[in-house]
Amino acid sequence: MSATGRRSAAGPPRRGRRAGKRRGGGTRLLNAVAGLVLLGGAIGLQTLHMTEGETSEALMYTGAKGEDVDARRFTARVDSFSTAKAIESNTKTVETDHLFFVVEVSAKSSLQPYHMREAVLVTADGKRFDASDRVDNSLSLSNIWVQPDLWVSGRFFFEVPASALPGASVVLGLGMEVLVEPYRPQVEVDLGLDEEAARKLAASPQAVYSVKK
């Protein structure tokens, strides 16, 4: 009787353990599926937030200040640059504790109108500065239609420390209305600022750079 009682007591726990394993396997499968769904959603969100430069490789055309750099879809030229401690527009004057670096650019398109996107200033050691969001975008070249075979001119405004100027270059590209495609053309212009030239430029900024109309 005692032996039969032990077998009877031992039977149900073994079945319970097997049932428990089956439930655990189902849970792991559901967790794996849920993880894949979340991962897919995260990748989708990341893709939505990628910049245009991250979604396609750039085909870079290089040149120097004063040169017409032909990037096939458009041609760009850096005409001049200067520094200032404040930018004055019709509505406000914006000051900085560092430097406003103002780059004068001319551009034309080849086949159809485009907008230039905001430029990027790249330092000698690879740091990247977007155009300043403290200066109204309507004052920059990115607000002007670049037409076929007609040169237009405008400015890009950067707010940077003086240490960003030696060896710096400016990268120019097309605006967001252009279809994303592989190897989008960009222009990188070497500004020709060695240590001495950059030091002189940083030491003598204009008190106020006016863009009043």
mmCIF file of N, CA and C in Angstrom, residues 73-129:
data_model
loop_
_atom_site.group_PDB
_atom_site.id
_atom_site.type_symbol
_atom_site.label_atom_id
_atom_site.label_comp_id
_atom_site.label_asym_id
_atom_site.label_seq_id
_atom_site.Cartn_x
_atom_site.Cartn_y
_atom_site.Cartn_z
ATOM 1 N N ARG A 73 24.299 67.989 -61.514
ATOM 2 C CA ARG A 73 22.954 68.549 -61.320
ATOM 3 C C ARG A 73 23.008 70.042 -61.003
ATOM 4 N N PHE A 74 24.092 70.484 -60.402
ATOM 5 C CA PHE A 74 24.245 71.896 -60.065
ATOM 6 C C PHE A 74 25.727 72.240 -60.041
ATOM 7 N N THR A 75 25.995 73.543 -60.119
ATOM 8 C CA THR A 75 27.358 74.058 -60.006
ATOM 9 C C THR A 75 27.375 75.083 -58.885
ATOM 10 N N ALA A 76 28.385 75.039 -58.047
ATOM 11 C CA ALA A 76 28.459 75.964 -56.912
ATOM 12 C C ALA A 76 29.850 76.583 -56.826
ATOM 13 N N ARG A 77 29.898 77.752 -56.208
ATOM 14 C CA ARG A 77 31.163 78.469 -56.048
ATOM 15 C C ARG A 77 31.127 79.241 -54.727
ATOM 16 N N VAL A 78 32.159 79.130 -53.935
ATOM 17 C CA VAL A 78 32.303 79.961 -52.742
ATOM 18 C C VAL A 78 33.028 81.232 -53.156
ATOM 19 N N ASP A 79 32.342 82.360 -53.063
ATOM 20 C CA ASP A 79 32.907 83.636 -53.516
ATOM 21 C C ASP A 79 33.753 84.314 -52.448
ATOM 22 N N SER A 80 33.286 84.293 -51.210
ATOM 23 C CA SER A 80 34.004 84.984 -50.140
ATOM 24 C C SER A 80 33.485 84.504 -48.790
ATOM 25 N N PHE A 81 34.128 84.948 -47.739
ATOM 26 C CA PHE A 81 33.650 84.665 -46.385
ATOM 27 C C PHE A 81 34.169 85.748 -45.448
ATOM 28 N N SER A 82 33.510 85.885 -44.316
ATOM 29 C CA SER A 82 33.887 86.892 -43.326
ATOM 30 C C SER A 82 33.407 86.444 -41.956
ATOM 31 N N THR A 83 33.857 87.160 -40.936
ATOM 32 C CA THR A 83 33.436 86.862 -39.567
ATOM 33 C C THR A 83 32.766 88.091 -38.956
ATOM 34 N N ALA A 84 31.919 87.840 -37.990
ATOM 35 C CA ALA A 84 31.212 88.933 -37.311
ATOM 36 C C ALA A 84 30.847 88.493 -35.896
ATOM 37 N N LYS A 85 30.567 89.482 -35.045
ATOM 38 C CA LYS A 85 30.119 89.204 -33.680
ATOM 39 C C LYS A 85 28.610 89.268 -33.565
ATOM 40 N N ALA A 86 27.943 89.826 -34.587
ATOM 41 C CA ALA A 86 26.475 89.913 -34.561
ATOM 42 C C ALA A 86 25.951 89.946 -35.988
ATOM 43 N N ILE A 87 24.731 89.415 -36.167
ATOM 44 C CA ILE A 87 24.040 89.448 -37.457
ATOM 45 C C ILE A 87 22.781 90.294 -37.291
ATOM 46 N N GLU A 88 22.651 91.326 -38.129
ATOM 47 C CA GLU A 88 21.518 92.242 -38.042
ATOM 48 C C GLU A 88 20.581 92.032 -39.226
ATOM 49 N N SER A 89 19.318 91.769 -38.954
ATOM 50 C CA SER A 89 18.300 91.647 -39.996
ATOM 51 C C SER A 89 17.246 92.726 -39.800
ATOM 52 N N ASN A 90 16.180 92.681 -40.589
ATOM 53 C CA ASN A 90 15.106 93.675 -40.439
ATOM 54 C C ASN A 90 14.371 93.536 -39.112
ATOM 55 N N THR A 91 14.411 92.355 -38.534
ATOM 56 C CA THR A 91 13.595 92.092 -37.341
ATOM 57 C C THR A 91 14.378 92.031 -36.042
ATOM 58 N N LYS A 92 15.676 91.683 -36.107
ATOM 59 C CA LYS A 92 16.429 91.529 -34.863
ATOM 60 C C LYS A 92 17.925 91.533 -35.135
ATOM 61 N N THR A 93 18.680 91.660 -34.062
ATOM 62 C CA THR A 93 20.133 91.522 -34.109
ATOM 63 C C THR A 93 20.526 90.385 -33.174
ATOM 64 N N VAL A 94 21.265 89.412 -33.725
ATOM 65 C CA VAL A 94 21.679 88.236 -32.960
ATOM 66 C C VAL A 94 23.173 88.331 -32.687
ATOM 67 N N GLU A 95 23.556 88.213 -31.423
ATOM 68 C CA GLU A 95 24.962 88.296 -31.038
ATOM 69 C C GLU A 95 25.482 86.924 -30.619
ATOM 70 N N THR A 96 26.813 86.797 -30.617
ATOM 71 C CA THR A 96 27.431 85.548 -30.196
ATOM 72 C C THR A 96 28.683 85.823 -29.372
ATOM 73 N N ASP A 97 28.997 84.900 -28.468
ATOM 74 C CA ASP A 97 30.248 84.970 -27.715
ATOM 75 C C ASP A 97 31.396 84.351 -28.504
ATOM 76 N N HIS A 98 31.080 83.701 -29.618
ATOM 77 C CA HIS A 98 32.096 83.061 -30.447
ATOM 78 C C HIS A 98 32.245 83.867 -31.735
ATOM 79 N N LEU A 99 32.027 83.259 -32.882
ATOM 80 C CA LEU A 99 32.093 83.961 -34.158
ATOM 81 C C LEU A 99 30.930 83.534 -35.045
ATOM 82 N N PHE A 100 30.356 84.501 -35.750
ATOM 83 C CA PHE A 100 29.517 84.157 -36.888
ATOM 84 C C PHE A 100 30.435 84.120 -38.107
ATOM 85 N N PHE A 101 30.410 82.978 -38.792
ATOM 86 C CA PHE A 101 31.207 82.807 -40.005
ATOM 87 C C PHE A 101 30.241 82.833 -41.176
ATOM 88 N N VAL A 102 30.335 83.867 -42.012
ATOM 89 C CA VAL A 102 29.385 84.101 -43.102
ATOM 90 C C VAL A 102 30.052 83.721 -44.418
ATOM 91 N N VAL A 103 29.448 82.763 -45.130
ATOM 92 C CA VAL A 103 30.011 82.281 -46.392
ATOM 93 C C VAL A 103 29.113 82.718 -47.537
ATOM 94 N N GLU A 104 29.683 83.448 -48.491
ATOM 95 C CA GLU A 104 28.955 83.900 -49.680
ATOM 96 C C GLU A 104 29.110 82.848 -50.783
ATOM 97 N N VAL A 105 27.970 82.340 -51.284
ATOM 98 C CA VAL A 105 27.969 81.244 -52.257
ATOM 99 C C VAL A 105 27.142 81.636 -53.479
ATOM 100 N N SER A 106 27.617 81.252 -54.664
ATOM 101 C CA SER A 106 26.832 81.371 -55.901
ATOM 102 C C SER A 106 26.565 79.974 -56.433
ATOM 103 N N ALA A 107 25.406 79.803 -57.063
ATOM 104 C CA ALA A 107 25.048 78.474 -57.572
ATOM 105 C C ALA A 107 24.116 78.602 -58.768
ATOM 106 N N LYS A 108 24.108 77.566 -59.596
ATOM 107 C CA LYS A 108 23.137 77.442 -60.683
ATOM 108 C C LYS A 108 22.857 75.951 -60.869
ATOM 109 N N SER A 109 21.676 75.623 -61.393
ATOM 110 C CA SER A 109 21.338 74.220 -61.660
ATOM 111 C C SER A 109 21.580 73.907 -63.133
ATOM 112 N N SER A 110 21.431 72.634 -63.480
ATOM 113 C CA SER A 110 21.674 72.217 -64.863
ATOM 114 C C SER A 110 20.397 72.059 -65.673
ATOM 115 N N LEU A 111 19.357 71.444 -65.076
ATOM 116 C CA LEU A 111 18.165 71.102 -65.845
ATOM 117 C C LEU A 111 16.875 71.673 -65.287
ATOM 118 N N GLN A 112 16.758 71.798 -63.975
ATOM 119 C CA GLN A 112 15.513 72.244 -63.366
ATOM 120 C C GLN A 112 15.811 73.001 -62.082
ATOM 121 N N PRO A 113 14.819 73.747 -61.570
ATOM 122 C CA PRO A 113 15.066 74.511 -60.341
ATOM 123 C C PRO A 113 15.235 73.596 -59.131
ATOM 124 N N TYR A 114 16.141 73.992 -58.254
ATOM 125 C CA TYR A 114 16.371 73.284 -56.998
ATOM 126 C C TYR A 114 16.510 74.310 -55.875
ATOM 127 N N HIS A 115 16.323 73.830 -54.657
ATOM 128 C CA HIS A 115 16.779 74.574 -53.488
ATOM 129 C C HIS A 115 18.069 73.928 -52.990
ATOM 130 N N MET A 116 19.026 74.748 -52.600
ATOM 131 C CA MET A 116 20.184 74.229 -51.900
ATOM 132 C C MET A 116 19.770 73.933 -50.466
ATOM 133 N N ARG A 117 20.254 72.849 -49.905
ATOM 134 C CA ARG A 117 20.007 72.625 -48.487
ATOM 135 C C ARG A 117 21.004 73.452 -47.691
ATOM 136 N N GLU A 118 20.785 73.569 -46.390
ATOM 137 C CA GLU A 118 21.734 74.315 -45.574
ATOM 138 C C GLU A 118 23.118 73.681 -45.654
ATOM 139 N N ALA A 119 24.140 74.513 -45.737
ATOM 140 C CA ALA A 119 25.506 74.028 -45.872
ATOM 141 C C ALA A 119 26.023 73.476 -44.543
ATOM 142 N N VAL A 120 27.136 72.748 -44.629
ATOM 143 C CA VAL A 120 27.813 72.215 -43.451
ATOM 144 C C VAL A 120 29.261 72.677 -43.486
ATOM 145 N N LEU A 121 29.742 73.184 -42.354
ATOM 146 C CA LEU A 121 31.143 73.556 -42.224
ATOM 147 C C LEU A 121 31.885 72.380 -41.594
ATOM 148 N N VAL A 122 32.927 71.911 -42.268
ATOM 149 C CA VAL A 122 33.700 70.765 -41.788
ATOM 150 C C VAL A 122 35.096 71.238 -41.401
ATOM 151 N N THR A 123 35.501 70.945 -40.170
ATOM 152 C CA THR A 123 36.811 71.380 -39.688
ATOM 153 C C THR A 123 37.897 70.418 -40.150
ATOM 154 N N ALA A 124 39.145 70.823 -39.939
ATOM 155 C CA ALA A 124 40.275 69.999 -40.356
ATOM 156 C C ALA A 124 40.290 68.652 -39.648
ATOM 157 N N ASP A 125 39.772 68.589 -38.420
ATOM 158 C CA ASP A 125 39.764 67.324 -37.680
ATOM 159 C C ASP A 125 38.419 66.605 -37.760
ATOM 160 N N GLY A 126 37.562 67.015 -38.709
ATOM 161 C CA GLY A 126 36.343 66.261 -38.986
ATOM 162 C C GLY A 126 35.099 66.682 -38.227
ATOM 163 N N LYS A 127 35.162 67.713 -37.405
ATOM 164 C CA LYS A 127 33.942 68.198 -36.745
ATOM 165 C C LYS A 127 33.041 68.866 -37.780
ATOM 166 N N ARG A 128 31.728 68.745 -37.581
ATOM 167 C CA ARG A 128 30.758 69.276 -38.538
ATOM 168 C C ARG A 128 29.836 70.276 -37.845
ATOM 169 N N PHE A 129 29.679 71.448 -38.454
ATOM 170 C CA PHE A 129 28.803 72.498 -37.935
ATOM 171 C C PHE A 129 27.698 72.779 -38.953
#
